[in-house]
PDB file of C-alpha atoms in Angstrom:
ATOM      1  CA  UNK A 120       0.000   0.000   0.000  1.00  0.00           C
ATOM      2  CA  UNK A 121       1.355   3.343  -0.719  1.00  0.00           C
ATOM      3  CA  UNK A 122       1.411   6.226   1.340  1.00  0.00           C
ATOM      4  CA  UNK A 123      -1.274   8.048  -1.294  1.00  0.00           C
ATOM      5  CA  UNK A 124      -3.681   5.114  -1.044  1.00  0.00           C
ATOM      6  CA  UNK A 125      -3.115   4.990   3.102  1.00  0.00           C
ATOM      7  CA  UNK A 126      -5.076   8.014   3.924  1.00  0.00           C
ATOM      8  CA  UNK A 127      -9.069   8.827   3.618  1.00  0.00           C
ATOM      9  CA  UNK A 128     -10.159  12.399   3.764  1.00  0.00           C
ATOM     10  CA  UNK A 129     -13.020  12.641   6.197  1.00  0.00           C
ATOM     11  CA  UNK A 130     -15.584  15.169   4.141  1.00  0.00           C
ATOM     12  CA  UNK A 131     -16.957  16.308   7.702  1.00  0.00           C
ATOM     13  CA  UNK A 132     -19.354  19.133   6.318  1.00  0.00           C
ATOM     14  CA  UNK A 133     -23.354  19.509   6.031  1.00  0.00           C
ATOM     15  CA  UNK A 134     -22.677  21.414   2.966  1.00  0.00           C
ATOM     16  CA  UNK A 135     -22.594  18.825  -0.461  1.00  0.00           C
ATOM     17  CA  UNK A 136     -21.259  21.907  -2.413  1.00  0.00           C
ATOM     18  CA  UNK A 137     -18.362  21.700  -0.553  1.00  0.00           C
ATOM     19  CA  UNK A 138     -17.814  18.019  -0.620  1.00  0.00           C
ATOM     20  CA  UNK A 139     -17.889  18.118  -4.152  1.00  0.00           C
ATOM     21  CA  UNK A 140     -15.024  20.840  -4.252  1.00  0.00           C
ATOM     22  CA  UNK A 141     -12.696  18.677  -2.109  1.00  0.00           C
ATOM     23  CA  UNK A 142     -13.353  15.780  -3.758  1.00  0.00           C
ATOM     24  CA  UNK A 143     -12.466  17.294  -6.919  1.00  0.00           C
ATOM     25  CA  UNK A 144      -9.637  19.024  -5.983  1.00  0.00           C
ATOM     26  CA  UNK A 145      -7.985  15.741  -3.584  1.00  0.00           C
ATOM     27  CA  UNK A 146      -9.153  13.051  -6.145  1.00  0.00           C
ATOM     28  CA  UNK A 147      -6.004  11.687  -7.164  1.00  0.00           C
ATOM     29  CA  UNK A 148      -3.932  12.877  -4.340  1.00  0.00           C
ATOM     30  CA  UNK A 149      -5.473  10.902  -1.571  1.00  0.00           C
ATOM     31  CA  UNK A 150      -6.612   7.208  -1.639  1.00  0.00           C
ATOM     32  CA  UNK A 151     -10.295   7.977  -0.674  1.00  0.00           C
ATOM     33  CA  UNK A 152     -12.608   9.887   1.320  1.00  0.00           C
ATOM     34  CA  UNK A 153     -14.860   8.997   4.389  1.00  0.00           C
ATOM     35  CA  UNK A 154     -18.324  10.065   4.082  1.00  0.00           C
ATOM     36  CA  UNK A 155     -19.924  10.834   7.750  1.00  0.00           C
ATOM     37  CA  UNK A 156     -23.392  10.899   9.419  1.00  0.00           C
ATOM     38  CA  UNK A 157     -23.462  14.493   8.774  1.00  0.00           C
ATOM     39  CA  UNK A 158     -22.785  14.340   4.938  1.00  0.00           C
ATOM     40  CA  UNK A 159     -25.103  11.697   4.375  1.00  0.00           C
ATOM     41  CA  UNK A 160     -27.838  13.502   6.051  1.00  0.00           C
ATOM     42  CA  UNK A 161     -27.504  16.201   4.150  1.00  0.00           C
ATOM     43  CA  UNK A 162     -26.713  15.001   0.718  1.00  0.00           C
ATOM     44  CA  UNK A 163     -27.754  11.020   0.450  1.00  0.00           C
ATOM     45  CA  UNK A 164     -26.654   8.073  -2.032  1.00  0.00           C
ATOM     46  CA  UNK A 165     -26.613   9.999  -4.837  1.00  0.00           C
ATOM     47  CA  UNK A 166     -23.415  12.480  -3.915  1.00  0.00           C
ATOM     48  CA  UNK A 167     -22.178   9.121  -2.494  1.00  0.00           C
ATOM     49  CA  UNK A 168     -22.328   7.764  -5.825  1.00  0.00           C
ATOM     50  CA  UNK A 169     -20.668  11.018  -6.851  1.00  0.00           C
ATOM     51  CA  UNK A 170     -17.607  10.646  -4.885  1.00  0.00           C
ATOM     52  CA  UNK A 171     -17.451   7.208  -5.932  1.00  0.00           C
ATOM     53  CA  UNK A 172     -16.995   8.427  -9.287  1.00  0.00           C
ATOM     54  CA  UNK A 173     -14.256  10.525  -8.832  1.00  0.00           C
ATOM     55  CA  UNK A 174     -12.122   7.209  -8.108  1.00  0.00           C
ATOM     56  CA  UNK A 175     -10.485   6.097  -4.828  1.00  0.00           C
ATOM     57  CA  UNK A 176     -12.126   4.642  -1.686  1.00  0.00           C
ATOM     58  CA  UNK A 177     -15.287   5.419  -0.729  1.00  0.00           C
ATOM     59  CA  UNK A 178     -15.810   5.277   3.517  1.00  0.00           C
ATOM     60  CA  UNK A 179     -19.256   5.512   4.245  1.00  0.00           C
ATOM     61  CA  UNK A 180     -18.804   6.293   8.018  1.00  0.00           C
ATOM     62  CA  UNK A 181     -22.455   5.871   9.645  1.00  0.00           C
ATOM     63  CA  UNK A 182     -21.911   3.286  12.840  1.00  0.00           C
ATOM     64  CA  UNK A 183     -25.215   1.337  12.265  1.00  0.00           C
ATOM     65  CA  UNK A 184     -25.916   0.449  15.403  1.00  0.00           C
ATOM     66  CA  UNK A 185     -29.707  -1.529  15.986  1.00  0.00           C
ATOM     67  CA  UNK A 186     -31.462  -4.312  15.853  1.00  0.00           C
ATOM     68  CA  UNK A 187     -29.533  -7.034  13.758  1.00  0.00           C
ATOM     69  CA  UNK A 188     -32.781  -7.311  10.791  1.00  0.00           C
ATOM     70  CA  UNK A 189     -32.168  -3.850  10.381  1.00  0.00           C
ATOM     71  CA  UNK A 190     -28.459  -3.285  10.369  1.00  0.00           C
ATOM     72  CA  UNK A 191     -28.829  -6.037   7.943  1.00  0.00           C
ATOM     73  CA  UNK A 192     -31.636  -4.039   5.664  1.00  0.00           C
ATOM     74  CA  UNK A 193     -29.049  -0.983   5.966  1.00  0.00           C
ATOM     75  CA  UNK A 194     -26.094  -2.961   4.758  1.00  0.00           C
ATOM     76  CA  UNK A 195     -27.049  -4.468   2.066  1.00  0.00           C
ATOM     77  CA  UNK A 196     -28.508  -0.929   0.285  1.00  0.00           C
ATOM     78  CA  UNK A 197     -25.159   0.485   1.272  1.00  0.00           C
ATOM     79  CA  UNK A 198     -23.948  -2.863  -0.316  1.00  0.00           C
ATOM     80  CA  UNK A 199     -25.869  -1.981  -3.585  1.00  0.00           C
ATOM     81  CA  UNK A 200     -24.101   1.808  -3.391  1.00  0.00           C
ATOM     82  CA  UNK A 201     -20.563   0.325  -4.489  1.00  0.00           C
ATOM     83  CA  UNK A 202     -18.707   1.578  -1.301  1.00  0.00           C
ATOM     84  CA  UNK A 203     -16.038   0.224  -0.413  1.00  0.00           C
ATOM     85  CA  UNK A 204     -15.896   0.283   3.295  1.00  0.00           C
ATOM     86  CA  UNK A 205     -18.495   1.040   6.058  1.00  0.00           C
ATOM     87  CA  UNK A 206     -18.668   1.192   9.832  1.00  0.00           C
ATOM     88  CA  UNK A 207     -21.332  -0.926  12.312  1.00  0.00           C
ATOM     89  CA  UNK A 208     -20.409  -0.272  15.955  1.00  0.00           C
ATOM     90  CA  UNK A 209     -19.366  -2.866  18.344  1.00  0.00           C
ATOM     91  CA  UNK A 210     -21.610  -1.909  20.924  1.00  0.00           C
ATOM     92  CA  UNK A 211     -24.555  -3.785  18.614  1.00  0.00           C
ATOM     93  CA  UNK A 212     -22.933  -7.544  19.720  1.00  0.00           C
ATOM     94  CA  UNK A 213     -21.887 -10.257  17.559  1.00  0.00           C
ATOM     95  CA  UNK A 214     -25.164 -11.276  15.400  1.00  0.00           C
ATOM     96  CA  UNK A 215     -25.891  -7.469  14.796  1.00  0.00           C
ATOM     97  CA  UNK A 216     -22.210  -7.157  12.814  1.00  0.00           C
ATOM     98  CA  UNK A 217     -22.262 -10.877  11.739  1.00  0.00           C
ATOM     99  CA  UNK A 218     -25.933 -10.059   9.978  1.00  0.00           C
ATOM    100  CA  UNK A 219     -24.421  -6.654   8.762  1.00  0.00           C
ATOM    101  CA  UNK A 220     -21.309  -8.535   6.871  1.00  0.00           C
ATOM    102  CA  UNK A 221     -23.341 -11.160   5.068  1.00  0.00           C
ATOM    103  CA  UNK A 222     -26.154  -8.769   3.976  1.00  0.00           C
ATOM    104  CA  UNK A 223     -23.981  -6.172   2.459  1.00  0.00           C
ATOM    105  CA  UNK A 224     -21.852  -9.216   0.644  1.00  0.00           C
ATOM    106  CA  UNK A 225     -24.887 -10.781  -0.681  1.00  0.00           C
ATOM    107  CA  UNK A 226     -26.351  -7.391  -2.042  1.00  0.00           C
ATOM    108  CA  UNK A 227     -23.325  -6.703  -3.866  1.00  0.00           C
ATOM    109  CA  UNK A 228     -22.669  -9.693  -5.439  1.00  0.00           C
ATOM    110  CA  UNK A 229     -26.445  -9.192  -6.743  1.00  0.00           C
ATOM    111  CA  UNK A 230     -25.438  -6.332  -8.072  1.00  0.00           C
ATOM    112  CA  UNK A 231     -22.401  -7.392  -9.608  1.00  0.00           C
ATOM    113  CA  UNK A 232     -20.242  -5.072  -7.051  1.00  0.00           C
ATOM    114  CA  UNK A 233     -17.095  -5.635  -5.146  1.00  0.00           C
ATOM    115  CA  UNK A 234     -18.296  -6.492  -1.702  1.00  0.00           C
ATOM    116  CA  UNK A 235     -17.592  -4.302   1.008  1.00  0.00           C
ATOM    117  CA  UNK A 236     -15.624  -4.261   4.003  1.00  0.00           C
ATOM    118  CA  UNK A 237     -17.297  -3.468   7.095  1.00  0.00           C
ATOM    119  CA  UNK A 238     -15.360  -2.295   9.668  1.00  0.00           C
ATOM    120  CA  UNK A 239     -16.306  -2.528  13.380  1.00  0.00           C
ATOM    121  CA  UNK A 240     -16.329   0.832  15.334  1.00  0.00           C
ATOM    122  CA  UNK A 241     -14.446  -0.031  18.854  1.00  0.00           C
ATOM    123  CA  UNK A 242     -14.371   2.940  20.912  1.00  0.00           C
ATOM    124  CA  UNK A 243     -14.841   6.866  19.607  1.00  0.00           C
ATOM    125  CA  UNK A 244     -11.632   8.769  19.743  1.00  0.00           C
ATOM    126  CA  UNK A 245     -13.662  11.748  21.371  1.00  0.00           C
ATOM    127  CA  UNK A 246     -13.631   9.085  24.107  1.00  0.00           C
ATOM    128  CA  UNK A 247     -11.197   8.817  27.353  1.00  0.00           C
ATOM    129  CA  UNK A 248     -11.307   6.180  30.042  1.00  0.00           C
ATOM    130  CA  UNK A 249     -13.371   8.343  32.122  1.00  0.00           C
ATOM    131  CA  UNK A 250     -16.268   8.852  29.384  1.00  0.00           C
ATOM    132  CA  UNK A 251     -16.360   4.919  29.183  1.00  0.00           C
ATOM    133  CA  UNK A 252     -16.911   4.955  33.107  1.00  0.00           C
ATOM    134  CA  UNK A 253     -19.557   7.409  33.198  1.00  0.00           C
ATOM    135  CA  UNK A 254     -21.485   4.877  30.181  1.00  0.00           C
ATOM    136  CA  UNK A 255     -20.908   1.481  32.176  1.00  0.00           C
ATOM    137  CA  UNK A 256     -17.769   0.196  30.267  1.00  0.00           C
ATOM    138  CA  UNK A 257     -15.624  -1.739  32.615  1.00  0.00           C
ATOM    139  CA  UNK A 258     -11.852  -1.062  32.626  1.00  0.00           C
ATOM    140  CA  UNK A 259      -9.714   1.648  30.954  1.00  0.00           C
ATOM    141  CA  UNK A 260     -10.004   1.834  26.662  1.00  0.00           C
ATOM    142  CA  UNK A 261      -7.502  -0.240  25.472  1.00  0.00           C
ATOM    143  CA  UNK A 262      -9.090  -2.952  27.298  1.00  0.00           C
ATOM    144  CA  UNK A 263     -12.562  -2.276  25.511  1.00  0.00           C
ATOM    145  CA  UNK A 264     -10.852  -2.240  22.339  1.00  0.00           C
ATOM    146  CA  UNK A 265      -9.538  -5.261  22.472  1.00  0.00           C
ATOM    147  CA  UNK A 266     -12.714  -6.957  23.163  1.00  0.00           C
ATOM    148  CA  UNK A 267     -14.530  -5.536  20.762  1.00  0.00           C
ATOM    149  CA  UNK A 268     -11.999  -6.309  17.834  1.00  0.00           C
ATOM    150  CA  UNK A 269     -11.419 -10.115  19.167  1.00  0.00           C
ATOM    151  CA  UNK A 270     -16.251  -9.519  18.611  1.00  0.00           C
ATOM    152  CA  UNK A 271     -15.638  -8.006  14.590  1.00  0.00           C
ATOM    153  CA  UNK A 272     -13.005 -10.523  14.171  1.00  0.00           C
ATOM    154  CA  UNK A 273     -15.471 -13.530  14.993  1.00  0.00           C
ATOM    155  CA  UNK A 274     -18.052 -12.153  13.587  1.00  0.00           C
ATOM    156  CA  UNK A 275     -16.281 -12.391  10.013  1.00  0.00           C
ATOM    157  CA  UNK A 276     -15.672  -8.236  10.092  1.00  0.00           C
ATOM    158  CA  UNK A 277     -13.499  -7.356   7.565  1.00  0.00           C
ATOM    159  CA  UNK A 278     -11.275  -4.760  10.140  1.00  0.00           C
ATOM    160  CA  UNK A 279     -11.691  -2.699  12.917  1.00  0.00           C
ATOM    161  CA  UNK A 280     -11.434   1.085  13.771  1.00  0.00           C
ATOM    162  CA  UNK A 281      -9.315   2.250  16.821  1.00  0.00           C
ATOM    163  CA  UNK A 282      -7.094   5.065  17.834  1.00  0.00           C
ATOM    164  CA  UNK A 283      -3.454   5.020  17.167  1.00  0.00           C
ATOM    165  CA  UNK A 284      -2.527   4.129  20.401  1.00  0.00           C
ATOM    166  CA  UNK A 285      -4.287   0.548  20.497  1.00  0.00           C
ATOM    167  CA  UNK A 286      -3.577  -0.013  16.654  1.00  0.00           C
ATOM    168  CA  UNK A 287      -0.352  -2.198  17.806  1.00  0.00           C
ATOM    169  CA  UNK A 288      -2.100  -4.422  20.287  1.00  0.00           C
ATOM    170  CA  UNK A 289      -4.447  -5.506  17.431  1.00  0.00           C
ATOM    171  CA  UNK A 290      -2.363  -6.829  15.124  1.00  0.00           C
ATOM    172  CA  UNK A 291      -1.823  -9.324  17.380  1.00  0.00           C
ATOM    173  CA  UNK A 292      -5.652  -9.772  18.250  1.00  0.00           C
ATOM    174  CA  UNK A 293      -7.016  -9.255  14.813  1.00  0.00           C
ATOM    175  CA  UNK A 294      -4.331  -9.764  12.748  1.00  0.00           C
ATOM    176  CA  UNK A 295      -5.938 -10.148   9.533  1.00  0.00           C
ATOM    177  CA  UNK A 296      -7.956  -7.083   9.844  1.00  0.00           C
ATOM    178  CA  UNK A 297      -7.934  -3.795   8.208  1.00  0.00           C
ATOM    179  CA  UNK A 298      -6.954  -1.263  10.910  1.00  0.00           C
ATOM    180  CA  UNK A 299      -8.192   2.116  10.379  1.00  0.00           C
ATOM    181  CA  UNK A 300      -7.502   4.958  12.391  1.00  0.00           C
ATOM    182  CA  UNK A 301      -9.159   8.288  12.602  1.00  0.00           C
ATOM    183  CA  UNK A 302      -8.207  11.313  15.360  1.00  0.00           C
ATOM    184  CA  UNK A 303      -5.160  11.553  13.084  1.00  0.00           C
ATOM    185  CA  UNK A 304      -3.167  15.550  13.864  1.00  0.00           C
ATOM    186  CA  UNK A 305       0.274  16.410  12.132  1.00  0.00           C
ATOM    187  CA  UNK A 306       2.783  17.604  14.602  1.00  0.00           C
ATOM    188  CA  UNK A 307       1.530  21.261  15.877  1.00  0.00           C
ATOM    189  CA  UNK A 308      -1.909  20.547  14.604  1.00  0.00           C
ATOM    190  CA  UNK A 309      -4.990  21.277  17.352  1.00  0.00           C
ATOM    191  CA  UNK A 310      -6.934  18.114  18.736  1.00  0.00           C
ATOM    192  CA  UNK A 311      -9.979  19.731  17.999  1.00  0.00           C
ATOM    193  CA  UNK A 312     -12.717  17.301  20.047  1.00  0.00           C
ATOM    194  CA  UNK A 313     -10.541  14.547  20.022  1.00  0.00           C
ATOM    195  CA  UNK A 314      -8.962  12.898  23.059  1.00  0.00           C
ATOM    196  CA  UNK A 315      -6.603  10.016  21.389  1.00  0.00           C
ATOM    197  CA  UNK A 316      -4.140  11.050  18.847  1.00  0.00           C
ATOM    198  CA  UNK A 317      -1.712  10.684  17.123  1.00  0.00           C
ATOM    199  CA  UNK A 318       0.676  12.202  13.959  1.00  0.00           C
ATOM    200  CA  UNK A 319       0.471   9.901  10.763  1.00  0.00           C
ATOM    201  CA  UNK A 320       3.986   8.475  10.729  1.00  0.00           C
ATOM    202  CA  UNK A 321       3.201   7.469  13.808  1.00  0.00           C
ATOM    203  CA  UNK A 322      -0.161   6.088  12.842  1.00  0.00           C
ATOM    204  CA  UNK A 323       1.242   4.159  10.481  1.00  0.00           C
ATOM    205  CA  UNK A 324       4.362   2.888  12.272  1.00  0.00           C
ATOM    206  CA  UNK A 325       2.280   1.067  14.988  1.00  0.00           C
ATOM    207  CA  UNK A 326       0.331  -0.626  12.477  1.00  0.00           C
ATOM    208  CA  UNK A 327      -2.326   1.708  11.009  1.00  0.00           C
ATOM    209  CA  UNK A 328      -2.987   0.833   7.392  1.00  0.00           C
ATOM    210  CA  UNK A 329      -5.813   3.878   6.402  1.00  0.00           C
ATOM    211  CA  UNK A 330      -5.543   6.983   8.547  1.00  0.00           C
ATOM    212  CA  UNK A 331      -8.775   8.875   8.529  1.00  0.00           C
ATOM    213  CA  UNK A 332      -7.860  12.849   7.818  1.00  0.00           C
ATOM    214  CA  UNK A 333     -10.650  15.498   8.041  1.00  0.00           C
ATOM    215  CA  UNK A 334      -9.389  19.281   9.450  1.00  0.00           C
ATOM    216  CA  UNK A 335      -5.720  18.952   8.994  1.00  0.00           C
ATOM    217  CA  UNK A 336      -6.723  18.710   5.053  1.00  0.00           C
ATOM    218  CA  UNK A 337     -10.053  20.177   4.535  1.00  0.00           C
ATOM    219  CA  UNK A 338      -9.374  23.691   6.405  1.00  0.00           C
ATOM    220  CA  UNK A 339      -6.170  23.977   5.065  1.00  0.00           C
ATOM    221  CA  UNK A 340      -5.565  27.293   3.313  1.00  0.00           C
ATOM    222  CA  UNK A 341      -4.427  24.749   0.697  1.00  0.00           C
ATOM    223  CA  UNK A 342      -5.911  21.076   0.729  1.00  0.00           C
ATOM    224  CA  UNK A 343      -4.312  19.840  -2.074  1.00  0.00           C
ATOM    225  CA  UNK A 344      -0.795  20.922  -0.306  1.00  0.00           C
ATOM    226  CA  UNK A 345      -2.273  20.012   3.082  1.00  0.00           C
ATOM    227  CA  UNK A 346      -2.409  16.622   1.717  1.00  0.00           C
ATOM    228  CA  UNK A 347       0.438  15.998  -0.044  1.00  0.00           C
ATOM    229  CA  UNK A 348       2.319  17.032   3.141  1.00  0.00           C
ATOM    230  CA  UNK A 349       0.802  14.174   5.073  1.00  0.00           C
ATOM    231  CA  UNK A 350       1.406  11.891   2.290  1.00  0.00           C
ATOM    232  CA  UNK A 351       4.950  12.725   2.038  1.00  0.00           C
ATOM    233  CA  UNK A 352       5.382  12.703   6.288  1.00  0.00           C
ATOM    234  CA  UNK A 353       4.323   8.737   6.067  1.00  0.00           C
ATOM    235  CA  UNK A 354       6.728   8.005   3.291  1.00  0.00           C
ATOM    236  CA  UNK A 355       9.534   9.504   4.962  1.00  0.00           C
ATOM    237  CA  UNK A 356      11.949   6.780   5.956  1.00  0.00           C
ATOM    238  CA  UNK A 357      12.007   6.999  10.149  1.00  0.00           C
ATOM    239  CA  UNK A 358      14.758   9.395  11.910  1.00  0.00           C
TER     240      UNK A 358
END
């Protein structure tokens, strides 16, 4: 994997103007963008299908998180959309992600599309340990991480997403998993409402293999530059 195709811009905006005009201007420069609850919302399949268009990955970032007959429903029309990855959360237990997998594999295939990965949401990088406590999860994050991954990994997930700083552990835990990582800050960059970061060298040298990008790029004075930056910090060779 090259550093170009390792990182996703997040298009974090209500506006589908805007989307468009960073999709345009990154297509070719990034490997993909992530399309969020927010976008989606505002915009639907179609500017999905848009984005799709312009080549690359296409992340369509919406956590389903319900009843298993309906994640299943939602994952197989988001199976029919030609993404290429898509996020269930943990939190919805084994038969809710297993159900998600196999619905959004079967729709494809019906439509002649390359099946998607879905990727298993383990714990928001807005969180900290204390947030988990206040919500009833036992035991500090990188414990709750690894639980849920060993969960996507048994229920036939095709990768997980972490932070950066539990992206080594589960290698070991999920080793055959892709291992995306969002709350991703170049050195000097503000956190923003994140709480676990981390630069993307150092993403990527603990075992990311997509780092999901959204301010560092997007309110750049210059995107395109923004981006090529980042791409050229994770192909450095180490100090």
């Amino acid at each position: 994997m090259t550093p170009r195709e390792r990182v996703l811009v997040a298009l974090d905006t209500p506006s589908p103007g805007r989307a468009r005009e960073l999709a345009r201007l990154l297509a070719g420069e990034v490997g993909g963008f992530k399309v969020g609850l927010e976008l989606f919302v505002s915009a639907g399949p179609d500017l999905v299908r848009e984005i799709r268009d312009l080549g690359g990955e296409v992340f369509l970032d919406l956590k389903l998180h319900d009843i298993p007959n309906t994640v299943g429903g939602a994952a197989a029309a988001l199976g029919r959309l030609g993404v290429s990855l898509f996020t269930v959360h943990g939190l919805g237990g084994a038969e809710m992600i297993r159900r998600g997998v196999e619905a959004s594999r079967e729709a494809a295939a019906a439509a002649g599309l390359p099946a998607p990965r879905a990727l298993v949401v383990t714990v928001l990088t807005s969180h900290d340990d204390r947030d988990l406590g206040t919500i009833g999860v036992r035991g500090p994050c990188a414990d709750a991480v690894t639980r849920l991954a060993a969960l996507a990994r048994d229920a036939g997930a095709g990768g997980i997403v972490c932070s950066a700083l539990e992206v080594a552990e589960l290698r070991t835990v999920f080793p055959d998993g892709l291992r995306v990582v969002p709350g991703i800050r170049p050195a000097g960059a503000a956190t923003h409402d994140q709480s676990r970061t981390a630069t993307p060298a150092a993403a990527v040298a603990r075992g990311a293999d997509l780092l999901v990008i959204g301010r560092p790029i997007t309110r750049a004075d210059d995107p395109r530059a923004a981006a090529r930056a980042i791409v050229a910090e994770i192909g450095a060779p180490p100090a």
